[in-house]
């Protein structure tokens, strides 16, 4: 057994330490598309049959190396963002472990109902700021509870329901100086970002498992309506790593102005 991973793409392929996956990438890239909002990267893990949960939870899909790549990405960003359902599904942390010096990304939770289990399910590091992004229509009655655990940012409600995600990103930049956001799901939030063209990159770990499931048990990395044919987002493959049988795929969401590299 070796601790080495293979970087398969770009060519030539070479061995690197598994801990070095994503360590030396340029984030955000020099050529950015939209200076009005933070650069947005999405990181998810799915089985080979495209599923993102086992018994409703994401925790058991990826390997230890997948969790390490997640921490590597967290260490590079200003904020880690999730949708409220992801926090409802299981206890989780959006930070780095206590031993990591200094930097902790802001933990950002997106909710319109304002009903999120911060007390029971969000594990926060000592120096980690928690920010709950709500809509103008979110009931005032939930604010006191949210403010006990963090701060609250109010933005417009989107016409399709939920928080206006573009405005949320712009407010993160203007009010908090956030330049780089890592979105860790879930599928509904990722769908919102992709459908509004505000997701710049997708880091997808493909775990060597077949999970199965049907109906609402079978959510894939995007949960929302099918895109009309001309608006199906294309992806540019940026890099591929392999460790044991797990693949780490990095894509850029196609933008005619963005160059591969
Ligand atoms: N495999 C993976 O990498 C991975 C990663 C993350 C999550 N997951 C799994 O995915 C499941 C949860 O995902 P999900 O798709 O159901 O929910 P989600 O994306 O985590 O959260 C959706 C919720 O976010 C709030 N929201 C507010 N504005 C929104 C907007 N504009 N767009 C989208 N959401 C908005 C709403 O909460 P309110 O109802 O409070 O308004 C909405 O119900 C869990 O089972 C979790 O374990 C898997």
PDB file of C-alpha atoms and ligand atoms in Angstrom:
ATOM      1  CA  UNK A   1       0.000   0.000   0.000  1.00  0.00           C
ATOM      2  CA  UNK A   2       1.269   3.454  -0.859  1.00  0.00           C
ATOM      3  CA  UNK A   3       0.162   6.875   0.274  1.00  0.00           C
ATOM      4  CA  UNK A   4       0.763   8.212  -3.197  1.00  0.00           C
ATOM      5  CA  UNK A   5      -1.935   9.408  -5.556  1.00  0.00           C
ATOM      6  CA  UNK A   6      -1.645   9.706  -9.310  1.00  0.00           C
ATOM      7  CA  UNK A   7      -2.244  13.004 -10.976  1.00  0.00           C
ATOM      8  CA  UNK A   8      -3.598  11.681 -14.274  1.00  0.00           C
ATOM      9  CA  UNK A   9      -4.434  14.963 -15.953  1.00  0.00           C
ATOM     10  CA  UNK A  10      -3.105  17.317 -17.147  1.00  0.00           C
ATOM     11  CA  UNK A  11      -0.493  15.129 -18.813  1.00  0.00           C
ATOM     12  CA  UNK A  12       2.104  13.905 -18.190  1.00  0.00           C
ATOM     13  CA  UNK A  13       0.723  11.764 -15.350  1.00  0.00           C
ATOM     14  CA  UNK A  14       2.823  11.709 -12.193  1.00  0.00           C
ATOM     15  CA  UNK A  15       2.764  10.402  -8.638  1.00  0.00           C
ATOM     16  CA  UNK A  16       2.188  12.875  -5.825  1.00  0.00           C
ATOM     17  CA  UNK A  17       1.512  12.433  -2.130  1.00  0.00           C
ATOM     18  CA  UNK A  18      -2.238  11.991  -1.550  1.00  0.00           C
ATOM     19  CA  UNK A  19      -2.049  14.879   0.927  1.00  0.00           C
ATOM     20  CA  UNK A  20      -0.876  17.148  -1.883  1.00  0.00           C
ATOM     21  CA  UNK A  21      -4.056  16.858  -3.956  1.00  0.00           C
ATOM     22  CA  UNK A  22      -5.285  20.453  -4.611  1.00  0.00           C
ATOM     23  CA  UNK A  23      -2.524  21.897  -2.414  1.00  0.00           C
ATOM     24  CA  UNK A  24      -0.837  24.001  -5.058  1.00  0.00           C
ATOM     25  CA  UNK A  25      -3.774  25.202  -7.145  1.00  0.00           C
ATOM     26  CA  UNK A  26      -4.296  28.864  -7.908  1.00  0.00           C
ATOM     27  CA  UNK A  27      -7.467  30.067  -6.179  1.00  0.00           C
ATOM     28  CA  UNK A  28      -9.054  32.310  -7.167  1.00  0.00           C
ATOM     29  CA  UNK A  29      -7.482  32.253 -10.599  1.00  0.00           C
ATOM     30  CA  UNK A  30      -6.002  35.452 -11.968  1.00  0.00           C
ATOM     31  CA  UNK A  31      -8.531  35.490 -14.799  1.00  0.00           C
ATOM     32  CA  UNK A  32     -11.766  35.965 -12.887  1.00  0.00           C
ATOM     33  CA  UNK A  33     -15.072  36.396 -14.567  1.00  0.00           C
ATOM     34  CA  UNK A  34     -17.162  38.568 -12.301  1.00  0.00           C
ATOM     35  CA  UNK A  35     -15.575  40.988  -9.824  1.00  0.00           C
ATOM     36  CA  UNK A  36     -18.954  41.881  -8.269  1.00  0.00           C
ATOM     37  CA  UNK A  37     -19.158  38.622  -6.343  1.00  0.00           C
ATOM     38  CA  UNK A  38     -16.769  36.104  -4.740  1.00  0.00           C
ATOM     39  CA  UNK A  39     -15.274  33.301  -6.822  1.00  0.00           C
ATOM     40  CA  UNK A  40     -17.396  30.213  -6.098  1.00  0.00           C
ATOM     41  CA  UNK A  41     -16.095  26.662  -5.983  1.00  0.00           C
ATOM     42  CA  UNK A  42     -18.339  23.686  -5.275  1.00  0.00           C
ATOM     43  CA  UNK A  43     -17.050  20.505  -3.644  1.00  0.00           C
ATOM     44  CA  UNK A  44     -19.135  17.326  -3.504  1.00  0.00           C
ATOM     45  CA  UNK A  45     -18.680  13.596  -3.315  1.00  0.00           C
ATOM     46  CA  UNK A  46     -20.831  11.156  -5.279  1.00  0.00           C
ATOM     47  CA  UNK A  47     -20.892   7.421  -5.875  1.00  0.00           C
ATOM     48  CA  UNK A  48     -20.263   6.058  -9.373  1.00  0.00           C
ATOM     49  CA  UNK A  49     -24.052   5.838  -9.818  1.00  0.00           C
ATOM     50  CA  UNK A  50     -24.191   9.565  -9.033  1.00  0.00           C
ATOM     51  CA  UNK A  51     -25.717   9.400  -5.561  1.00  0.00           C
ATOM     52  CA  UNK A  52     -24.823  11.905  -2.868  1.00  0.00           C
ATOM     53  CA  UNK A  53     -26.155  10.245   0.269  1.00  0.00           C
ATOM     54  CA  UNK A  54     -26.227   6.931   2.084  1.00  0.00           C
ATOM     55  CA  UNK A  55     -29.329   6.720   4.287  1.00  0.00           C
ATOM     56  CA  UNK A  56     -29.775  10.490   3.940  1.00  0.00           C
ATOM     57  CA  UNK A  57     -26.221  11.391   4.971  1.00  0.00           C
ATOM     58  CA  UNK A  58     -23.129  12.297   2.969  1.00  0.00           C
ATOM     59  CA  UNK A  59     -20.556  11.391   5.585  1.00  0.00           C
ATOM     60  CA  UNK A  60     -19.908   7.773   4.607  1.00  0.00           C
ATOM     61  CA  UNK A  61     -19.512   8.164   0.850  1.00  0.00           C
ATOM     62  CA  UNK A  62     -15.943   9.394   0.498  1.00  0.00           C
ATOM     63  CA  UNK A  63     -12.663   8.092   1.910  1.00  0.00           C
ATOM     64  CA  UNK A  64     -10.310   9.714   4.411  1.00  0.00           C
ATOM     65  CA  UNK A  65      -8.352  11.157   1.474  1.00  0.00           C
ATOM     66  CA  UNK A  66     -11.556  12.766   0.172  1.00  0.00           C
ATOM     67  CA  UNK A  67     -12.063  14.396   3.569  1.00  0.00           C
ATOM     68  CA  UNK A  68      -8.472  15.576   3.447  1.00  0.00           C
ATOM     69  CA  UNK A  69      -8.979  17.222   0.034  1.00  0.00           C
ATOM     70  CA  UNK A  70     -12.084  18.883   1.507  1.00  0.00           C
ATOM     71  CA  UNK A  71      -9.973  20.315   4.322  1.00  0.00           C
ATOM     72  CA  UNK A  72      -7.313  21.437   1.835  1.00  0.00           C
ATOM     73  CA  UNK A  73      -9.969  23.400  -0.060  1.00  0.00           C
ATOM     74  CA  UNK A  74     -11.403  24.815   3.183  1.00  0.00           C
ATOM     75  CA  UNK A  75      -7.977  26.059   4.167  1.00  0.00           C
ATOM     76  CA  UNK A  76      -7.889  28.196   1.006  1.00  0.00           C
ATOM     77  CA  UNK A  77     -11.260  29.946   1.214  1.00  0.00           C
ATOM     78  CA  UNK A  78     -12.837  32.812   3.144  1.00  0.00           C
ATOM     79  CA  UNK A  79     -16.215  31.089   3.628  1.00  0.00           C
ATOM     80  CA  UNK A  80     -17.713  27.594   3.509  1.00  0.00           C
ATOM     81  CA  UNK A  81     -21.388  27.616   2.540  1.00  0.00           C
ATOM     82  CA  UNK A  82     -24.161  25.000   2.815  1.00  0.00           C
ATOM     83  CA  UNK A  83     -27.926  24.880   2.399  1.00  0.00           C
ATOM     84  CA  UNK A  84     -30.094  24.395   5.474  1.00  0.00           C
ATOM     85  CA  UNK A  85     -31.070  20.816   4.594  1.00  0.00           C
ATOM     86  CA  UNK A  86     -27.454  19.708   4.682  1.00  0.00           C
ATOM     87  CA  UNK A  87     -27.233  20.890   8.280  1.00  0.00           C
ATOM     88  CA  UNK A  88     -30.566  19.254   9.063  1.00  0.00           C
ATOM     89  CA  UNK A  89     -29.284  15.929   7.707  1.00  0.00           C
ATOM     90  CA  UNK A  90     -26.349  15.440  10.065  1.00  0.00           C
ATOM     91  CA  UNK A  91     -23.959  16.922  12.585  1.00  0.00           C
ATOM     92  CA  UNK A  92     -21.067  18.581  10.785  1.00  0.00           C
ATOM     93  CA  UNK A  93     -18.275  21.096  10.922  1.00  0.00           C
ATOM     94  CA  UNK A  94     -17.522  23.669   8.235  1.00  0.00           C
ATOM     95  CA  UNK A  95     -14.118  24.593   9.604  1.00  0.00           C
ATOM     96  CA  UNK A  96     -10.613  23.310  10.069  1.00  0.00           C
ATOM     97  CA  UNK A  97      -9.573  21.368  13.135  1.00  0.00           C
ATOM     98  CA  UNK A  98      -8.573  23.235  16.255  1.00  0.00           C
ATOM     99  CA  UNK A  99      -4.893  22.574  15.729  1.00  0.00           C
ATOM    100  CA  UNK A 100      -4.741  24.439  12.451  1.00  0.00           C
ATOM    101  CA  UNK A 101      -3.189  27.796  13.096  1.00  0.00           C
ATOM    102  CA  UNK A 102      -5.063  31.035  12.552  1.00  0.00           C
ATOM    103  CA  UNK A 103      -7.394  30.992   9.627  1.00  0.00           C
ATOM    104  CA  UNK A 104     -10.943  29.645   9.954  1.00  0.00           C
ATOM    105  CA  UNK A 105     -13.369  30.161   7.061  1.00  0.00           C
ATOM    106  CA  UNK A 106     -16.718  31.755   7.948  1.00  0.00           C
ATOM    107  CA  UNK A 107     -19.438  29.091   8.229  1.00  0.00           C
ATOM    108  CA  UNK A 108     -22.339  30.275   6.055  1.00  0.00           C
ATOM    109  CA  UNK A 109     -25.776  28.648   6.194  1.00  0.00           C
ATOM    110  CA  UNK A 110     -28.463  29.548   3.649  1.00  0.00           C
ATOM    111  CA  UNK A 111     -32.069  29.368   4.858  1.00  0.00           C
ATOM    112  CA  UNK A 112     -35.373  30.992   4.042  1.00  0.00           C
ATOM    113  CA  UNK A 113     -37.410  29.484   6.849  1.00  0.00           C
ATOM    114  CA  UNK A 114     -34.798  30.461   9.440  1.00  0.00           C
ATOM    115  CA  UNK A 115     -35.278  27.061  11.015  1.00  0.00           C
ATOM    116  CA  UNK A 116     -31.780  25.562  11.192  1.00  0.00           C
ATOM    117  CA  UNK A 117     -30.381  23.320  13.933  1.00  0.00           C
ATOM    118  CA  UNK A 118     -27.286  25.382  14.721  1.00  0.00           C
ATOM    119  CA  UNK A 119     -27.223  24.280  18.371  1.00  0.00           C
ATOM    120  CA  UNK A 120     -27.407  20.557  17.752  1.00  0.00           C
ATOM    121  CA  UNK A 121     -25.767  20.017  14.360  1.00  0.00           C
ATOM    122  CA  UNK A 122     -23.142  22.693  13.706  1.00  0.00           C
ATOM    123  CA  UNK A 123     -19.768  22.008  15.261  1.00  0.00           C
ATOM    124  CA  UNK A 124     -17.784  25.236  15.263  1.00  0.00           C
ATOM    125  CA  UNK A 125     -14.141  25.885  15.954  1.00  0.00           C
ATOM    126  CA  UNK A 126     -13.257  28.363  18.662  1.00  0.00           C
ATOM    127  CA  UNK A 127     -12.426  31.210  16.327  1.00  0.00           C
ATOM    128  CA  UNK A 128     -15.012  30.399  13.685  1.00  0.00           C
ATOM    129  CA  UNK A 129     -17.614  32.957  12.718  1.00  0.00           C
ATOM    130  CA  UNK A 130     -21.103  31.688  11.890  1.00  0.00           C
ATOM    131  CA  UNK A 131     -23.248  33.639   9.441  1.00  0.00           C
ATOM    132  CA  UNK A 132     -26.808  32.684   8.591  1.00  0.00           C
ATOM    133  CA  UNK A 133     -28.097  34.158   5.344  1.00  0.00           C
ATOM    134  CA  UNK A 134     -31.880  34.637   5.403  1.00  0.00           C
ATOM    135  CA  UNK A 135     -34.428  36.340   3.165  1.00  0.00           C
ATOM    136  CA  UNK A 136     -36.384  39.538   3.802  1.00  0.00           C
ATOM    137  CA  UNK A 137     -39.401  37.254   4.195  1.00  0.00           C
ATOM    138  CA  UNK A 138     -37.799  35.036   6.863  1.00  0.00           C
ATOM    139  CA  UNK A 139     -39.933  35.261  10.019  1.00  0.00           C
ATOM    140  CA  UNK A 140     -38.556  37.726  12.566  1.00  0.00           C
ATOM    141  CA  UNK A 141     -39.394  35.181  15.278  1.00  0.00           C
ATOM    142  CA  UNK A 142     -36.447  32.978  14.318  1.00  0.00           C
ATOM    143  CA  UNK A 143     -33.860  35.782  14.474  1.00  0.00           C
ATOM    144  CA  UNK A 144     -33.157  35.778  18.222  1.00  0.00           C
ATOM    145  CA  UNK A 145     -32.317  32.087  18.188  1.00  0.00           C
ATOM    146  CA  UNK A 146     -30.045  32.473  15.160  1.00  0.00           C
ATOM    147  CA  UNK A 147     -28.282  35.474  16.689  1.00  0.00           C
ATOM    148  CA  UNK A 148     -27.391  33.451  19.781  1.00  0.00           C
ATOM    149  CA  UNK A 149     -25.073  31.370  17.621  1.00  0.00           C
ATOM    150  CA  UNK A 150     -23.887  33.794  14.994  1.00  0.00           C
ATOM    151  CA  UNK A 151     -24.761  36.766  12.887  1.00  0.00           C
ATOM    152  CA  UNK A 152     -27.551  37.127  10.382  1.00  0.00           C
ATOM    153  CA  UNK A 153     -27.417  38.593   6.894  1.00  0.00           C
ATOM    154  CA  UNK A 154     -30.722  39.467   5.247  1.00  0.00           C
ATOM    155  CA  UNK A 155     -31.019  39.547   1.477  1.00  0.00           C
ATOM    156  CA  UNK A 156     -33.944  39.516  -0.962  1.00  0.00           C
ATOM    157  CA  UNK A 157     -36.057  36.431  -1.452  1.00  0.00           C
ATOM    158  CA  UNK A 158     -35.686  34.908  -4.883  1.00  0.00           C
ATOM    159  CA  UNK A 159     -38.765  34.854  -7.155  1.00  0.00           C
ATOM    160  CA  UNK A 160     -38.445  31.061  -7.356  1.00  0.00           C
ATOM    161  CA  UNK A 161     -38.415  30.653  -3.577  1.00  0.00           C
ATOM    162  CA  UNK A 162     -35.479  30.638  -1.197  1.00  0.00           C
ATOM    163  CA  UNK A 163     -32.816  33.229  -0.684  1.00  0.00           C
ATOM    164  CA  UNK A 164     -31.652  35.293  -3.674  1.00  0.00           C
ATOM    165  CA  UNK A 165     -28.329  33.552  -4.043  1.00  0.00           C
ATOM    166  CA  UNK A 166     -26.707  36.165  -6.291  1.00  0.00           C
ATOM    167  CA  UNK A 167     -27.502  38.911  -3.832  1.00  0.00           C
ATOM    168  CA  UNK A 168     -26.233  36.704  -1.002  1.00  0.00           C
ATOM    169  CA  UNK A 169     -22.880  36.310  -2.752  1.00  0.00           C
ATOM    170  CA  UNK A 170     -22.597  40.011  -3.525  1.00  0.00           C
ATOM    171  CA  UNK A 171     -23.402  40.879   0.094  1.00  0.00           C
ATOM    172  CA  UNK A 172     -20.752  38.433   1.324  1.00  0.00           C
ATOM    173  CA  UNK A 173     -18.213  40.256  -0.782  1.00  0.00           C
ATOM    174  CA  UNK A 174     -19.290  43.806   0.060  1.00  0.00           C
ATOM    175  CA  UNK A 175     -20.114  43.352   3.729  1.00  0.00           C
ATOM    176  CA  UNK A 176     -17.631  40.659   4.745  1.00  0.00           C
ATOM    177  CA  UNK A 177     -14.829  40.985   2.224  1.00  0.00           C
ATOM    178  CA  UNK A 178     -15.322  37.392   1.072  1.00  0.00           C
ATOM    179  CA  UNK A 179     -13.387  36.742  -2.152  1.00  0.00           C
ATOM    180  CA  UNK A 180     -13.539  32.951  -2.309  1.00  0.00           C
ATOM    181  CA  UNK A 181     -16.484  30.742  -1.289  1.00  0.00           C
ATOM    182  CA  UNK A 182     -16.479  26.974  -1.038  1.00  0.00           C
ATOM    183  CA  UNK A 183     -19.982  25.502  -1.391  1.00  0.00           C
ATOM    184  CA  UNK A 184     -20.305  22.037   0.101  1.00  0.00           C
ATOM    185  CA  UNK A 185     -23.884  21.321  -0.954  1.00  0.00           C
ATOM    186  CA  UNK A 186     -26.426  20.166  -0.875  1.00  0.00           C
ATOM    187  CA  UNK A 187     -27.851  19.442  -4.313  1.00  0.00           C
ATOM    188  CA  UNK A 188     -30.579  22.105  -4.119  1.00  0.00           C
ATOM    189  CA  UNK A 189     -28.148  24.875  -3.283  1.00  0.00           C
ATOM    190  CA  UNK A 190     -25.740  23.692  -5.976  1.00  0.00           C
ATOM    191  CA  UNK A 191     -28.605  23.697  -8.484  1.00  0.00           C
ATOM    192  CA  UNK A 192     -29.464  27.305  -7.553  1.00  0.00           C
ATOM    193  CA  UNK A 193     -25.862  28.406  -8.074  1.00  0.00           C
ATOM    194  CA  UNK A 194     -25.419  26.555 -11.364  1.00  0.00           C
ATOM    195  CA  UNK A 195     -28.773  27.649 -12.768  1.00  0.00           C
ATOM    196  CA  UNK A 196     -27.883  31.281 -12.078  1.00  0.00           C
ATOM    197  CA  UNK A 197     -24.387  30.912 -13.505  1.00  0.00           C
ATOM    198  CA  UNK A 198     -22.645  31.811 -10.270  1.00  0.00           C
ATOM    199  CA  UNK A 199     -20.726  28.554  -9.745  1.00  0.00           C
ATOM    200  CA  UNK A 200     -17.214  28.858 -11.188  1.00  0.00           C
ATOM    201  CA  UNK A 201     -15.729  25.439 -10.469  1.00  0.00           C
ATOM    202  CA  UNK A 202     -16.833  21.966  -9.467  1.00  0.00           C
ATOM    203  CA  UNK A 203     -14.599  19.650  -7.439  1.00  0.00           C
ATOM    204  CA  UNK A 204     -16.255  16.247  -7.692  1.00  0.00           C
ATOM    205  CA  UNK A 205     -14.969  13.203  -5.867  1.00  0.00           C
ATOM    206  CA  UNK A 206     -16.180  10.000  -7.478  1.00  0.00           C
ATOM    207  CA  UNK A 207     -16.269   7.309  -4.839  1.00  0.00           C
ATOM    208  CA  UNK A 208     -16.003   3.688  -6.047  1.00  0.00           C
ATOM    209  CA  UNK A 209     -19.447   2.655  -4.788  1.00  0.00           C
ATOM    210  CA  UNK A 210     -22.871   1.866  -6.246  1.00  0.00           C
ATOM    211  CA  UNK A 211     -25.513   3.072  -3.801  1.00  0.00           C
ATOM    212  CA  UNK A 212     -28.836   2.718  -5.636  1.00  0.00           C
ATOM    213  CA  UNK A 213     -32.038   4.175  -4.231  1.00  0.00           C
ATOM    214  CA  UNK A 214     -35.121   5.622  -5.876  1.00  0.00           C
ATOM    215  CA  UNK A 215     -37.272   8.744  -5.848  1.00  0.00           C
ATOM    216  CA  UNK A 216     -36.331  11.245  -3.182  1.00  0.00           C
ATOM    217  CA  UNK A 217     -33.740   8.810  -1.736  1.00  0.00           C
ATOM    218  CA  UNK A 218     -31.734   9.079  -4.908  1.00  0.00           C
ATOM    219  CA  UNK A 219     -30.519  12.632  -5.028  1.00  0.00           C
ATOM    220  CA  UNK A 220     -27.635  13.419  -7.374  1.00  0.00           C
ATOM    221  CA  UNK A 221     -25.334  16.424  -7.151  1.00  0.00           C
ATOM    222  CA  UNK A 222     -27.930  18.789  -8.658  1.00  0.00           C
ATOM    223  CA  UNK A 223     -31.528  18.875  -7.458  1.00  0.00           C
ATOM    224  CA  UNK A 224     -33.795  21.109  -9.546  1.00  0.00           C
ATOM    225  CA  UNK A 225     -35.579  21.173 -12.869  1.00  0.00           C
ATOM    226  CA  UNK A 226     -33.913  19.875 -16.017  1.00  0.00           C
ATOM    227  CA  UNK A 227     -32.067  22.612 -17.908  1.00  0.00           C
ATOM    228  CA  UNK A 228     -33.458  23.407 -21.339  1.00  0.00           C
ATOM    229  CA  UNK A 229     -31.115  21.982 -24.000  1.00  0.00           C
ATOM    230  CA  UNK A 230     -29.448  25.233 -25.067  1.00  0.00           C
ATOM    231  CA  UNK A 231     -28.758  26.177 -21.453  1.00  0.00           C
ATOM    232  CA  UNK A 232     -27.152  22.918 -20.310  1.00  0.00           C
ATOM    233  CA  UNK A 233     -23.928  24.070 -18.658  1.00  0.00           C
ATOM    234  CA  UNK A 234     -20.777  22.606 -20.165  1.00  0.00           C
ATOM    235  CA  UNK A 235     -17.725  21.677 -18.110  1.00  0.00           C
ATOM    236  CA  UNK A 236     -14.029  22.035 -18.842  1.00  0.00           C
ATOM    237  CA  UNK A 237     -11.890  19.365 -17.234  1.00  0.00           C
ATOM    238  CA  UNK A 238      -9.081  21.022 -15.270  1.00  0.00           C
ATOM    239  CA  UNK A 239      -7.468  18.087 -13.451  1.00  0.00           C
ATOM    240  CA  UNK A 240      -7.915  14.431 -12.493  1.00  0.00           C
ATOM    241  CA  UNK A 241      -6.321  12.677  -9.522  1.00  0.00           C
ATOM    242  CA  UNK A 242      -6.624   9.018  -8.530  1.00  0.00           C
ATOM    243  CA  UNK A 243      -6.082   7.464  -5.111  1.00  0.00           C
ATOM    244  CA  UNK A 244      -6.878   3.800  -4.657  1.00  0.00           C
ATOM    245  CA  UNK A 245     -10.069   3.589  -6.718  1.00  0.00           C
ATOM    246  CA  UNK A 246     -11.373   7.067  -5.915  1.00  0.00           C
ATOM    247  CA  UNK A 247     -11.230   9.828  -8.550  1.00  0.00           C
ATOM    248  CA  UNK A 248     -10.901  13.538  -7.824  1.00  0.00           C
ATOM    249  CA  UNK A 249     -12.217  15.560 -10.732  1.00  0.00           C
ATOM    250  CA  UNK A 250     -11.857  19.307 -11.023  1.00  0.00           C
ATOM    251  CA  UNK A 251     -13.975  21.118 -13.605  1.00  0.00           C
ATOM    252  CA  UNK A 252     -14.450  24.720 -14.565  1.00  0.00           C
ATOM    253  CA  UNK A 253     -17.965  25.671 -15.549  1.00  0.00           C
ATOM    254  CA  UNK A 254     -17.724  26.704 -19.129  1.00  0.00           C
ATOM    255  CA  UNK A 255     -17.527  30.383 -19.773  1.00  0.00           C
ATOM    256  CA  UNK A 256     -16.483  31.548 -23.195  1.00  0.00           C
ATOM    257  CA  UNK A 257     -14.156  34.113 -21.599  1.00  0.00           C
ATOM    258  CA  UNK A 258     -12.366  31.578 -19.339  1.00  0.00           C
ATOM    259  CA  UNK A 259      -9.304  29.800 -20.649  1.00  0.00           C
ATOM    260  CA  UNK A 260      -8.320  26.275 -19.630  1.00  0.00           C
ATOM    261  CA  UNK A 261      -5.386  26.104 -17.202  1.00  0.00           C
TER     262      UNK A 261
HETATM  263  N1  LIG B   1     -22.448  14.052  -1.176  1.00  0.00           N
HETATM  264  C1  LIG B   1     -22.225  15.294  -0.841  1.00  0.00           C
HETATM  265  O1  LIG B   1     -21.124  15.825  -1.110  1.00  0.00           O
HETATM  266  C2  LIG B   1     -23.276  16.094  -0.113  1.00  0.00           C
HETATM  267  C3  LIG B   1     -22.971  17.417   0.230  1.00  0.00           C
HETATM  268  C4  LIG B   1     -23.939  18.148   0.910  1.00  0.00           C
HETATM  269  C5  LIG B   1     -25.159  17.584   1.232  1.00  0.00           C
HETATM  270  N2  LIG B   1     -25.410  16.305   0.881  1.00  0.00           N
HETATM  271  C6  LIG B   1     -26.706  15.713   1.222  1.00  0.00           C
HETATM  272  O2  LIG B   1     -27.714  16.455   0.560  1.00  0.00           O
HETATM  273  C7  LIG B   1     -28.906  16.491   1.353  1.00  0.00           C
HETATM  274  C8  LIG B   1     -29.375  17.920   1.523  1.00  0.00           C
HETATM  275  O3  LIG B   1     -29.404  18.542   0.270  1.00  0.00           O
HETATM  276  P1  LIG B   1     -30.680  19.317  -0.286  1.00  0.00           P
HETATM  277  O4  LIG B   1     -30.472  19.472  -1.723  1.00  0.00           O
HETATM  278  O5  LIG B   1     -31.909  18.626   0.200  1.00  0.00           O
HETATM  279  O6  LIG B   1     -30.638  20.690   0.489  1.00  0.00           O
HETATM  280  P2  LIG B   1     -29.564  21.853   0.636  1.00  0.00           P
HETATM  281  O7  LIG B   1     -29.129  22.327  -0.699  1.00  0.00           O
HETATM  282  O8  LIG B   1     -28.532  21.469   1.630  1.00  0.00           O
HETATM  283  O9  LIG B   1     -30.469  22.939   1.346  1.00  0.00           O
HETATM  284  C9  LIG B   1     -31.621  23.424   0.697  1.00  0.00           C
HETATM  285  C10 LIG B   1     -32.264  24.402   1.630  1.00  0.00           C
HETATM  286  O10 LIG B   1     -31.492  25.600   1.640  1.00  0.00           O
HETATM  287  C11 LIG B   1     -32.365  26.693   1.833  1.00  0.00           C
HETATM  288  N3  LIG B   1     -32.304  27.625   0.721  1.00  0.00           N
HETATM  289  C12 LIG B   1     -32.572  28.944   0.836  1.00  0.00           C
HETATM  290  N4  LIG B   1     -32.397  29.573  -0.302  1.00  0.00           N
HETATM  291  C13 LIG B   1     -32.033  28.656  -1.212  1.00  0.00           C
HETATM  292  C14 LIG B   1     -31.720  28.740  -2.582  1.00  0.00           C
HETATM  293  N5  LIG B   1     -31.744  29.877  -3.264  1.00  0.00           N
HETATM  294  N6  LIG B   1     -31.408  27.592  -3.222  1.00  0.00           N
HETATM  295  C15 LIG B   1     -31.342  26.425  -2.565  1.00  0.00           C
HETATM  296  N7  LIG B   1     -31.611  26.286  -1.244  1.00  0.00           N
HETATM  297  C16 LIG B   1     -31.963  27.414  -0.568  1.00  0.00           C
HETATM  298  C17 LIG B   1     -33.760  26.133   1.957  1.00  0.00           C
HETATM  299  O11 LIG B   1     -33.901  25.920   3.351  1.00  0.00           O
HETATM  300  P3  LIG B   1     -35.119  26.465   4.210  1.00  0.00           P
HETATM  301  O12 LIG B   1     -36.110  25.383   4.108  1.00  0.00           O
HETATM  302  O13 LIG B   1     -34.609  26.634   5.575  1.00  0.00           O
HETATM  303  O14 LIG B   1     -35.556  27.723   3.608  1.00  0.00           O
HETATM  304  C18 LIG B   1     -33.657  24.821   1.233  1.00  0.00           C
HETATM  305  O15 LIG B   1     -34.614  23.892   1.666  1.00  0.00           O
HETATM  306  C19 LIG B   1     -28.563  15.847   2.666  1.00  0.00           C
HETATM  307  O16 LIG B   1     -29.065  14.551   2.666  1.00  0.00           O
HETATM  308  C20 LIG B   1     -27.047  15.855   2.678  1.00  0.00           C
HETATM  309  O17 LIG B   1     -26.520  14.788   3.438  1.00  0.00           O
HETATM  310  C21 LIG B   1     -24.505  15.555   0.202  1.00  0.00           C
END
